[in-house]
GROMACS .gro file of C-alpha atoms in nm:
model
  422
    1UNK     CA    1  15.099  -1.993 -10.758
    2UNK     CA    2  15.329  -1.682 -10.890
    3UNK     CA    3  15.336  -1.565 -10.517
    4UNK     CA    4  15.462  -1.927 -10.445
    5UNK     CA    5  15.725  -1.926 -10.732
    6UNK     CA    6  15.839  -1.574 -10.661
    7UNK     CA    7  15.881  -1.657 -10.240
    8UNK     CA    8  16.111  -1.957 -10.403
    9UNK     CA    9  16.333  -1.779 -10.608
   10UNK     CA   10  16.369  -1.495 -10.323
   11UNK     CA   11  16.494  -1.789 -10.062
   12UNK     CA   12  16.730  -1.949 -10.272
   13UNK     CA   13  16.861  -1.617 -10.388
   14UNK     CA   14  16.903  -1.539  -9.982
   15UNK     CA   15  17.056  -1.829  -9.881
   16UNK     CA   16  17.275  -1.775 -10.149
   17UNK     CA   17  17.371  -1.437 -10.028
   18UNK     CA   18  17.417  -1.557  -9.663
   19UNK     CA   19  17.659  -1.762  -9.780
   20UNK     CA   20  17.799  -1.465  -9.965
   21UNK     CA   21  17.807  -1.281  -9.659
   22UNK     CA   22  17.944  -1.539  -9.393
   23UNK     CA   23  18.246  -1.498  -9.645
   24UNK     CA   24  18.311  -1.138  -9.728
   25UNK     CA   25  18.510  -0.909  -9.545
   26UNK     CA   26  18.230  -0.652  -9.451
   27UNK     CA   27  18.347  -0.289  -9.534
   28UNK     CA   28  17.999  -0.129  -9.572
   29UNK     CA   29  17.729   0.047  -9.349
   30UNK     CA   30  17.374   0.047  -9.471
   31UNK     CA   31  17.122   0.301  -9.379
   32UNK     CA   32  16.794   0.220  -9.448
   33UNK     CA   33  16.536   0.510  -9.373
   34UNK     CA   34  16.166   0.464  -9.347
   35UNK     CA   35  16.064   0.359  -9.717
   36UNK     CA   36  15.693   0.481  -9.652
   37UNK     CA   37  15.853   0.862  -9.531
   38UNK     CA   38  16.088   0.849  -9.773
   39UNK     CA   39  15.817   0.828 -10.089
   40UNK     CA   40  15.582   1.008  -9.948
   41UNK     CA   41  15.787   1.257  -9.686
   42UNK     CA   42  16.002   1.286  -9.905
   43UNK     CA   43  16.306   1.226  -9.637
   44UNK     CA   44  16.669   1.195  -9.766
   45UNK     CA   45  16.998   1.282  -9.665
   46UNK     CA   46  16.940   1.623  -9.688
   47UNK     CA   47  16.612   1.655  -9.565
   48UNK     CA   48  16.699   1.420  -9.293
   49UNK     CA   49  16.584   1.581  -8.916
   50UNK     CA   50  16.276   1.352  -8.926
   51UNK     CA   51  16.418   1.025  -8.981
   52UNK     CA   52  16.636   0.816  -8.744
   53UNK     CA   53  16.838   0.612  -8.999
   54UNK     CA   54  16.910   0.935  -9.180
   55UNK     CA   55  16.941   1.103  -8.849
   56UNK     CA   56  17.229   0.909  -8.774
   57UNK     CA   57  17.386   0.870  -9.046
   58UNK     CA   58  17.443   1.269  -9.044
   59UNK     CA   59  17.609   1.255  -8.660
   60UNK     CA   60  17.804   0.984  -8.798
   61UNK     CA   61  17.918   1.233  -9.101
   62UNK     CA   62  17.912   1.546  -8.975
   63UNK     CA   63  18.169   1.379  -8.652
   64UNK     CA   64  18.354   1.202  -8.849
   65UNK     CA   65  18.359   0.921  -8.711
   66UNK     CA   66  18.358   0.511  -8.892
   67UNK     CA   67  18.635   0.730  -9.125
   68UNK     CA   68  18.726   0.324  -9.303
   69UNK     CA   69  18.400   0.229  -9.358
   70UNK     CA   70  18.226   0.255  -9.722
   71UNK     CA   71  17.853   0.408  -9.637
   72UNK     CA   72  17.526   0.282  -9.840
   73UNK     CA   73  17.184   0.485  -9.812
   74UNK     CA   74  16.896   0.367  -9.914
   75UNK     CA   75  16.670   0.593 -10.147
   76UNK     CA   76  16.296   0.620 -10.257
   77UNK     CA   77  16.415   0.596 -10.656
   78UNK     CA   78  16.667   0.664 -10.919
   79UNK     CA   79  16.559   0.998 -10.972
   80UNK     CA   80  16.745   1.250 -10.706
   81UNK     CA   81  17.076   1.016 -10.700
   82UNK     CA   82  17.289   1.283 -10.868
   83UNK     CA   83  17.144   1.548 -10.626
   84UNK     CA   84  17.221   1.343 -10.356
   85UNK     CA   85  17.600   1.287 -10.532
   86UNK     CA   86  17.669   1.657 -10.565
   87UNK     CA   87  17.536   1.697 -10.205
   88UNK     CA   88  17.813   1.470 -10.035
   89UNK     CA   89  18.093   1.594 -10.300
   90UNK     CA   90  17.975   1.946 -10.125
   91UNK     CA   91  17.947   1.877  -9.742
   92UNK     CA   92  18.149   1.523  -9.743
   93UNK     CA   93  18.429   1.496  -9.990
   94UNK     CA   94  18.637   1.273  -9.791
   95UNK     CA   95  18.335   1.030  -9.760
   96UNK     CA   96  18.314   0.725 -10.000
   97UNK     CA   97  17.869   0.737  -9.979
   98UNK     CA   98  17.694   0.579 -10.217
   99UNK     CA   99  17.269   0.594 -10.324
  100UNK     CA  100  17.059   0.237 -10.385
  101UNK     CA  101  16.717   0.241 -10.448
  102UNK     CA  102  16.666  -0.110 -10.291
  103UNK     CA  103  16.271  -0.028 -10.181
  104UNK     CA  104  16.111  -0.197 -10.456
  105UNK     CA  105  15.843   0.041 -10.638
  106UNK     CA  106  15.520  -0.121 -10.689
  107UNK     CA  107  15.500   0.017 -11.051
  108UNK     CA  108  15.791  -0.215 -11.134
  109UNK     CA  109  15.807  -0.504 -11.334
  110UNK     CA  110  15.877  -0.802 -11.227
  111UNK     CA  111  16.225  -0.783 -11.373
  112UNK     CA  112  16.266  -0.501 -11.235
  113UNK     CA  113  16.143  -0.601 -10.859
  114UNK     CA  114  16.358  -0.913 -10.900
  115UNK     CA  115  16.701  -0.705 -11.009
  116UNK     CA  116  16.626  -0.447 -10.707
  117UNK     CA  117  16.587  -0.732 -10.490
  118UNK     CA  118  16.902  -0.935 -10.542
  119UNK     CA  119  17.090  -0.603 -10.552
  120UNK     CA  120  16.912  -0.558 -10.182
  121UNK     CA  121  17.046  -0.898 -10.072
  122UNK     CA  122  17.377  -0.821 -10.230
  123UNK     CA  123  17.420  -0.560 -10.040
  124UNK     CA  124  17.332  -0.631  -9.756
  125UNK     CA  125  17.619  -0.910  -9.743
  126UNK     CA  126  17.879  -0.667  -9.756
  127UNK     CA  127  17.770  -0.460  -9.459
  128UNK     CA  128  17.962  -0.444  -9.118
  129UNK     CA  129  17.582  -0.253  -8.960
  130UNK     CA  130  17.306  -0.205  -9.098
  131UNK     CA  131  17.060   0.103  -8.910
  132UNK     CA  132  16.679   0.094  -8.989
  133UNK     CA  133  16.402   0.348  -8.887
  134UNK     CA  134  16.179   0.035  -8.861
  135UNK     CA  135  16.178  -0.303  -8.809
  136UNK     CA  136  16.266  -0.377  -9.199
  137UNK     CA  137  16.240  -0.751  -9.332
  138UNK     CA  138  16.635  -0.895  -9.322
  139UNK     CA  139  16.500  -1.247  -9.246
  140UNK     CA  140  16.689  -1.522  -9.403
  141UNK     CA  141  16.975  -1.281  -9.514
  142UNK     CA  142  17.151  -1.166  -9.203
  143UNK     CA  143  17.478  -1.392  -9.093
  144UNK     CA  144  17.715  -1.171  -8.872
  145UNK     CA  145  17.560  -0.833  -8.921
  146UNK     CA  146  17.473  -0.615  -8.686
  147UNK     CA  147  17.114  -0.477  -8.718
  148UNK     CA  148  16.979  -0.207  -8.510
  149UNK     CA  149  16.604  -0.110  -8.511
  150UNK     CA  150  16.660   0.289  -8.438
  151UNK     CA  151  16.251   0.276  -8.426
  152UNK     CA  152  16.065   0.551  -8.591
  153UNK     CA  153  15.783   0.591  -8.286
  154UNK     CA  154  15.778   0.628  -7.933
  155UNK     CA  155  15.463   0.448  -7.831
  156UNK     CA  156  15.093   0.427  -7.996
  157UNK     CA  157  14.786   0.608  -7.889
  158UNK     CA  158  14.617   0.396  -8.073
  159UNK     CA  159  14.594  -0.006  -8.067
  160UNK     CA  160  14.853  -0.179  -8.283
  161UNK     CA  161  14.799  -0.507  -8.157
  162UNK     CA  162  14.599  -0.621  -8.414
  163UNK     CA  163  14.452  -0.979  -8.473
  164UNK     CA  164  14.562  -1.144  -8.759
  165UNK     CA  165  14.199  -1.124  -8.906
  166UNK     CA  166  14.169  -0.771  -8.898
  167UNK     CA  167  14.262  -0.627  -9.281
  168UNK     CA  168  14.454  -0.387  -9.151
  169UNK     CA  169  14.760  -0.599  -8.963
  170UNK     CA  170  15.051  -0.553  -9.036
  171UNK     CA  171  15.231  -0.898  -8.966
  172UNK     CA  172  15.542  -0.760  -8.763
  173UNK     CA  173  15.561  -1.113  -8.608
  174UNK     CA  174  15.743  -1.255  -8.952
  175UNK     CA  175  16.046  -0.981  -8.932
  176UNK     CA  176  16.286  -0.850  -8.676
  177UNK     CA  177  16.433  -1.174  -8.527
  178UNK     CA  178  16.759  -1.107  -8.720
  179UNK     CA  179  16.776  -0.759  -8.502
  180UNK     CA  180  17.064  -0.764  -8.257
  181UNK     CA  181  16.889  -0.444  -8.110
  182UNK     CA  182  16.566  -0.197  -8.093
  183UNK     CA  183  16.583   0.101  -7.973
  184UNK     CA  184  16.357   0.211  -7.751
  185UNK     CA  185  16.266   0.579  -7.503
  186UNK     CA  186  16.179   0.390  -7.213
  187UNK     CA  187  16.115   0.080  -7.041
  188UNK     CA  188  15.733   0.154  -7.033
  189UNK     CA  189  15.756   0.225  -7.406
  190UNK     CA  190  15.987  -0.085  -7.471
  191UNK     CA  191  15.691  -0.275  -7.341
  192UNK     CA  192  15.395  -0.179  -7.525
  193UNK     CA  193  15.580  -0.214  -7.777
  194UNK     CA  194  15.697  -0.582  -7.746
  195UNK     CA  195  15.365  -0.781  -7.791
  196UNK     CA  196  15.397  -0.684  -8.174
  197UNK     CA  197  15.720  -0.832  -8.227
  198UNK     CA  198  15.889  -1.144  -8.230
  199UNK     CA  199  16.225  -0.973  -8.035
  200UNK     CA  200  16.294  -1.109  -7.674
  201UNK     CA  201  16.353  -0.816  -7.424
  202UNK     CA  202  16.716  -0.828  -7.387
  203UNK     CA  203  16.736  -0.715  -7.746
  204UNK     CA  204  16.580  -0.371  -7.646
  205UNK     CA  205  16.750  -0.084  -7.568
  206UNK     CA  206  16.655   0.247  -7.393
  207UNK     CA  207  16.867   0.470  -7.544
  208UNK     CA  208  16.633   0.703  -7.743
  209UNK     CA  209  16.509   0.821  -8.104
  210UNK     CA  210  16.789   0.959  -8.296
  211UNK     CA  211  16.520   1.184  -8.465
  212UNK     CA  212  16.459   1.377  -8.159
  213UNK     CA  213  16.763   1.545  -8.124
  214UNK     CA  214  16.658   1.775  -8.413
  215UNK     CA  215  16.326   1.836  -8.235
  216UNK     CA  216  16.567   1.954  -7.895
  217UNK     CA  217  16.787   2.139  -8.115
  218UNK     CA  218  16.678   2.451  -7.965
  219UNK     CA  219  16.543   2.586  -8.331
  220UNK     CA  220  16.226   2.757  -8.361
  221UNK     CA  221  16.224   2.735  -8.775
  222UNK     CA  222  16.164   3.078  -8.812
  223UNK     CA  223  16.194   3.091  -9.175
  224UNK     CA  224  15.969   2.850  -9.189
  225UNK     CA  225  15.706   3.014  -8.951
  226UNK     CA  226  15.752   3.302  -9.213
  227UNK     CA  227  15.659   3.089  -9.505
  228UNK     CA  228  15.335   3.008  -9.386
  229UNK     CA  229  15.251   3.305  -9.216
  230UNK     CA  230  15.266   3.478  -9.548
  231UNK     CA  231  15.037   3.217  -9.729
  232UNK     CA  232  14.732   3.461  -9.533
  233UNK     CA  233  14.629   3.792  -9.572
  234UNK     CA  234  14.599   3.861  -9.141
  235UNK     CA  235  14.860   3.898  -8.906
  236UNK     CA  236  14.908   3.548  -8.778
  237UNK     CA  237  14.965   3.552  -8.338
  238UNK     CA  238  14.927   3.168  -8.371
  239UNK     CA  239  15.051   2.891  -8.557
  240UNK     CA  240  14.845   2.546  -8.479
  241UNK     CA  241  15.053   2.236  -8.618
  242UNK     CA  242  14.743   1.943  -8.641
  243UNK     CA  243  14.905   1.586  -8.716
  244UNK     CA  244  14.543   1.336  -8.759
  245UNK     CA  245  14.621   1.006  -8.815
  246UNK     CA  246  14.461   0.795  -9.079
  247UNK     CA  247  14.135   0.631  -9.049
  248UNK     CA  248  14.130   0.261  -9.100
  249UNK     CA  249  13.746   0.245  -9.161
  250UNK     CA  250  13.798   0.555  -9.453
  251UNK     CA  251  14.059   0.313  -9.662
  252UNK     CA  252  13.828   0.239  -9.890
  253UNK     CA  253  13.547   0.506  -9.899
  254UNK     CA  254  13.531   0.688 -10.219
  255UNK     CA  255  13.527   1.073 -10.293
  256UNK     CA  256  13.116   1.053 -10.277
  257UNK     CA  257  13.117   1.130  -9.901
  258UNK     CA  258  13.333   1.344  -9.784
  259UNK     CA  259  13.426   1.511  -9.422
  260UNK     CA  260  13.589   1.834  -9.271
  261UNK     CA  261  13.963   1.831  -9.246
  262UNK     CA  262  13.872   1.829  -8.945
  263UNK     CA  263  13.652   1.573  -8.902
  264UNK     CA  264  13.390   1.726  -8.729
  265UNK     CA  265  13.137   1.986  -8.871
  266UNK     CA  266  13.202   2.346  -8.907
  267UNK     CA  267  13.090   2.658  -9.027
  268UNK     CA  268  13.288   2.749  -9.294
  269UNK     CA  269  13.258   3.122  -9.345
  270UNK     CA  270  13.225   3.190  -8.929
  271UNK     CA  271  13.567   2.940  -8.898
  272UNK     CA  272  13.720   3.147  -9.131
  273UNK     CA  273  13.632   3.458  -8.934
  274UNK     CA  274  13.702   3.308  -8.629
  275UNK     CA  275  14.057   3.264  -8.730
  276UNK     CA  276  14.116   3.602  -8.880
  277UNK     CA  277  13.991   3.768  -8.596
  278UNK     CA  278  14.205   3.571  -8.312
  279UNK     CA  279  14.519   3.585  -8.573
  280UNK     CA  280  14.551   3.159  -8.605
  281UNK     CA  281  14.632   2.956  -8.883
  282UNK     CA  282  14.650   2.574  -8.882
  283UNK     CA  283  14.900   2.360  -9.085
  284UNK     CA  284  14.708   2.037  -9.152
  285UNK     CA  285  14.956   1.748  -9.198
  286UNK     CA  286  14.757   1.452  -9.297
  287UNK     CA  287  14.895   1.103  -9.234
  288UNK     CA  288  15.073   0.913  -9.510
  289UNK     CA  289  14.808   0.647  -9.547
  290UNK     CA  290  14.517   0.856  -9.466
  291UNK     CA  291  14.282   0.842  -9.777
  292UNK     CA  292  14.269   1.223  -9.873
  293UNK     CA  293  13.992   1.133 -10.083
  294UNK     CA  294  13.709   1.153  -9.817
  295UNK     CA  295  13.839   1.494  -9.684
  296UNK     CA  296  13.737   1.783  -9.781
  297UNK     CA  297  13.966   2.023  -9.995
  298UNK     CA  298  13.833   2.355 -10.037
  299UNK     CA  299  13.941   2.480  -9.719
  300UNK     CA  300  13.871   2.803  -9.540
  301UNK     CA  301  14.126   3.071  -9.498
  302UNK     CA  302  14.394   3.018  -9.213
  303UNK     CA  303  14.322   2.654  -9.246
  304UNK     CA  304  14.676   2.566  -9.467
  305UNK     CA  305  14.694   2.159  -9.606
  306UNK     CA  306  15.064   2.073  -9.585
  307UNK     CA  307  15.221   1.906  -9.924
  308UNK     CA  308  15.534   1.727  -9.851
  309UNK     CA  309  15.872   1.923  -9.911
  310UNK     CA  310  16.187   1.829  -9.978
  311UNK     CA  311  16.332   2.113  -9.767
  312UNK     CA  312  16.175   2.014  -9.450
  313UNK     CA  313  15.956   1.749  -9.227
  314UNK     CA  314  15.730   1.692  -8.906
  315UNK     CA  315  16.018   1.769  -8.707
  316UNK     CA  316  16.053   2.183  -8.801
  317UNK     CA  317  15.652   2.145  -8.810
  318UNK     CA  318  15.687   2.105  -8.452
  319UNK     CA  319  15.950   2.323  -8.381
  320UNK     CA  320  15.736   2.689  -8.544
  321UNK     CA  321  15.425   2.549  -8.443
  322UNK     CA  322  15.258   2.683  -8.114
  323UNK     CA  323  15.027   2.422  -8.010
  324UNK     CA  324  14.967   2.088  -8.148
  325UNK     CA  325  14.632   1.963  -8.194
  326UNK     CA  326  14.608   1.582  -8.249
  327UNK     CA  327  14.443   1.272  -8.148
  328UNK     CA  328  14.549   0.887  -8.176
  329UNK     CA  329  14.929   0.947  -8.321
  330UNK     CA  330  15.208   0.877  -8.154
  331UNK     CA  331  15.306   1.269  -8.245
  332UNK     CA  332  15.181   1.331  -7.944
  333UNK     CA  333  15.468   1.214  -7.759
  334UNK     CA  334  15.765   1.377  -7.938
  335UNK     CA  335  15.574   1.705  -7.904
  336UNK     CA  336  15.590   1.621  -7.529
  337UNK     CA  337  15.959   1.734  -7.570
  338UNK     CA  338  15.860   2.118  -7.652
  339UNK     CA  339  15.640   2.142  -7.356
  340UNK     CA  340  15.436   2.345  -7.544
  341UNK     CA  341  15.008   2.315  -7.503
  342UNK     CA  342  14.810   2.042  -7.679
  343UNK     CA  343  14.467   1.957  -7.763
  344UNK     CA  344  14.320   1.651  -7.850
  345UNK     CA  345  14.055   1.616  -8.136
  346UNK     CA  346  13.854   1.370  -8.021
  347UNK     CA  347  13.571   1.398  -8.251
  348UNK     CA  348  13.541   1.013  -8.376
  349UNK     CA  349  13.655   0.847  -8.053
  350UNK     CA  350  13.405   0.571  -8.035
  351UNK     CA  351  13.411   0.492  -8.368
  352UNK     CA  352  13.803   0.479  -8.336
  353UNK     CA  353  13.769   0.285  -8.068
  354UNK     CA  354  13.526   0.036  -8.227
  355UNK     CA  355  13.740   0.005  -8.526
  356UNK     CA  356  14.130  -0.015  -8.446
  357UNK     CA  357  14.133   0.011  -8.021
  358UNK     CA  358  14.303   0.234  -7.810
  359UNK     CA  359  14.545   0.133  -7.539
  360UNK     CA  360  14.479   0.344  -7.283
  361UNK     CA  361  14.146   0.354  -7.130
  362UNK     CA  362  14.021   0.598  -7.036
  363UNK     CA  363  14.207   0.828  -7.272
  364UNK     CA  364  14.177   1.110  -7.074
  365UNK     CA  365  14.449   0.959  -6.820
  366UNK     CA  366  14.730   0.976  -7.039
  367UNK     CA  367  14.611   1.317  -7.252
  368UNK     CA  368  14.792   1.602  -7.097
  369UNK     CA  369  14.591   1.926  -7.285
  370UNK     CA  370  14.214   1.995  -7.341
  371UNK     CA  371  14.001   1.717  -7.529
  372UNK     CA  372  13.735   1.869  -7.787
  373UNK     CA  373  13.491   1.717  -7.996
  374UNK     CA  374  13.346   1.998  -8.193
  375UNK     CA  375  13.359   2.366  -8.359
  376UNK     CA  376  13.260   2.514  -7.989
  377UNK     CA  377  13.507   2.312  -7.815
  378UNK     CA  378  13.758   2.379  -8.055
  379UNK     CA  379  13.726   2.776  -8.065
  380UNK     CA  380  13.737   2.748  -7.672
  381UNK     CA  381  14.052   2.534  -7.628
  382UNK     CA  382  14.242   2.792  -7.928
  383UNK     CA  383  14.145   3.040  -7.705
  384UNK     CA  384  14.257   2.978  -7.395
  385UNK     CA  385  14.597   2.807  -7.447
  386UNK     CA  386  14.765   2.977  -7.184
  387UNK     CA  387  14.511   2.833  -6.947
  388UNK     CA  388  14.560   2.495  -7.119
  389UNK     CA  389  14.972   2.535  -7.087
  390UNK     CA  390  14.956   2.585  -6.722
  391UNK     CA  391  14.651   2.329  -6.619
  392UNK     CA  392  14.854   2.042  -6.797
  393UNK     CA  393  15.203   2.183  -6.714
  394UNK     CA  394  15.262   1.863  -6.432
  395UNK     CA  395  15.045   1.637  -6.663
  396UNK     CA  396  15.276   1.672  -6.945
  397UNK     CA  397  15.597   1.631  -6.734
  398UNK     CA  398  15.451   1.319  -6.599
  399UNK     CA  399  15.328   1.127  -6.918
  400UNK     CA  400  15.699   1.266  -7.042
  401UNK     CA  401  15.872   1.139  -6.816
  402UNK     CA  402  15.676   0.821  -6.859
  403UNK     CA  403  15.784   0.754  -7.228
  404UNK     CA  404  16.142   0.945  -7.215
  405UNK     CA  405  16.381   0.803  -6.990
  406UNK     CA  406  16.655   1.086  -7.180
  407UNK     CA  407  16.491   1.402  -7.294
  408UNK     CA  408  16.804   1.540  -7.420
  409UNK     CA  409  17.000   1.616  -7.764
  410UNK     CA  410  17.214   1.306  -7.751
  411UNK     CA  411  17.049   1.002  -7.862
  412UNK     CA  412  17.296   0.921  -8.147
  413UNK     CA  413  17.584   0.989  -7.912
  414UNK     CA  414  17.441   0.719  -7.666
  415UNK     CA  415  17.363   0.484  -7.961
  416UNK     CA  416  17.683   0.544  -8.138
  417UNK     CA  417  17.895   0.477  -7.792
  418UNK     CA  418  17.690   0.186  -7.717
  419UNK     CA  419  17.705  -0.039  -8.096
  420UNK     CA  420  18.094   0.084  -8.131
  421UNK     CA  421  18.251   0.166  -7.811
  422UNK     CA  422  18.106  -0.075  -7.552
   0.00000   0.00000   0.00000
């Protein structure tokens, strides 16, 4: 009954600001950036190179470009708003930017939900464009916006086609239809992506992920690489970035059981060894809805658990790391870009399979680098990634070229041209 009530108020309060916004002269851009990476990532308009919304939004600034328009960025909370202020003072004095946290927090009141969402709709009704990293729910509020999905994934190694049964789907059918335009890497992409969404094709557009331009920026994030090589006491010849992503069938296991970060077994001591004497370290990123209470957390030496940062994100992961080891994320595909070698961790692939689906079957047809499933394999594959760069070198140009139509720095140059100039 409250959910009833509450989905009440929230249309009549969007109708009314439809209204509002068939009338106003629209002087505002809104970014909105992924509200999952932004709490947990901790992404912002500083700490932007992994985000597309905030991606953008910086080629838009640092070019100068939309000079009349009043800019609105969407933030995880209250809290770093003054940071953020002193930040475009610095870099962007000429720039009229201002900070909302519209993403309602879940330890909110009601009151407070409420105010955050009618300040949301507001808004929204003053805004010329609004730019999303993914397909964010405008329905009932947009009237002669324009709203562009700038997408936040290339494609899915894994099956997000869910039934509407399963716990774990996500519904993606109720928003998106107010999007003028998604942004997609390719047509093959565009395509497995559609059957999620409610958008007809001609609203998809192969222009590429803003994001990636950072990741083709030509830096290695050397200071970075220095950071972490420091956290051990070895000399370090090789820096593993490994990017799991979250388990459905852990949600809601407790701490009682737990697994390696790795998921399957290992010695710990001879790992440990293993990886001092071959000079590797691994920087674990876990996914953000992976529950980090069924992994394990006293962790060898060499084997580093990544805490989010507000100086940097996946993207200058990628760019000091070596090799990527991975398995059902759509990481995969951006690190395509760097042509470096990749392994896939394969270690749970029928359950996987079982549980959320794969699209791609076999997997081995669209995995360009080695596939492990244990400690052995695992040792093998770190130690023989020249072999593994060369054996996959045509493998990983084709399954590229597959899901990149542009594999170049100028996504938000294409994007930008295409929404203001054509």
């Amino acid at each position: 009954m409250k959910r009833l009530i509450s989905n009440l108020i929230k249309g009549v309060i969007k109708k009314y600001f439809y209204i509002i916004g068939l009338l106003t002269n629209k002087q505002y851009i809104l970014f909105v950036p992924h509200p999952g990476m932004c709490k947990v990532d901790l992404y912002d308009i500083i700490n932007y190179k992994s985000d597309s919304a905030l991606t953008f939004l910086r080629y838009i600034l640092d070019n100068k470009l939309l000079s009349s328009k009043k800019i609105i960025v969407a933030v995880r909370d209250d809290s770093s708003k003054e940071r953020y202020t002193r930040f475009v003072a610095e870099h962007y004095p000429d720039r009229s930017i201002c900070f909302s946290p519209i993403h309602a927090n879940k330890h909110y009141s009601l009151l407070q939900q409420l105010a955050r969402f009618i300040e949301f709709c507001s808004l929204t009704s003053k805004c010329s464009h609004i730019f999303a990293s993914i397909t964010y729910d405008f329905s009932g509020l947009i009237s002669s916006q324009v709203v562009v999905d700038l997408n936040y994934f290339t494609c899915g190694m894994k099956n997000d086609i869910l039934d509407k049964s399963n716990p774990h789907y996500m519904g993606v059918e109720k928003v998106g239809r107010e999007f003028k335009f998604i942004i997609g890497t390719s047509e093959l992409a565009i395509r497995l992506i559609m059957p999620e969404m409610t958008v007809p094709y001609k609203r998809y557009v192969n222009l590429g992920l803003c994001r990636n331009d950072n990741l083709l920026n030509g830096d290695k994030c050397e200071w970075l690489r220095k950071e972490f090589v420091a956290r051990v006491s070895y000399d370090v010849k090789t820096v593993v970035l490994y990017t799991p992503t979250h388990r459905d069938y852990e949600s809601k296991m407790t701490g009682n059981v737990t697994r390696s970060i790795l998921g399957f077994e290992y010695d710990s001591i001879d790992f440990e060894q293993f990886l001092k004497k071959n000079g590797i370290i691994f920087i674990c990123k876990l996914h953000p809805k992976q529950n980090a209470l069924v992994v394990e957390n006293e962790l060898p030496e060499g084997i580093i658990l990544h805490k989010a940062s507000e100086r940097y994100g996946l993207t200058e992961l990628m760019q000091l790391s070596d090799v990527l080891v991975t398995d059902y994320t759509s990481a995969y595909f951006d690190y395509l870009l760097l042509d470096k070698p990749i392994i896939f961790n394969f270690y749970d692939l029928e359950v996987y399979k079982r549980e959320r689906g794969v699209p791609f079957e076999p997997m081995s047809a669209i995995s360009a680098g080695d596939i492990v499933n244990n400690e052995l394999e695992m040792k093998d594959a770190l130690l023989n990634l020249e072999r593994n760069k060369k054996q996959y070198s045509q493998m990983r140009t084709f399954v590229r070229n597959l899901f990149f139509t542009n594999q170049d720095a100028l996504s938000c140059k294409r994007i930008y041209d295409f929404i203001f100039q054509k």
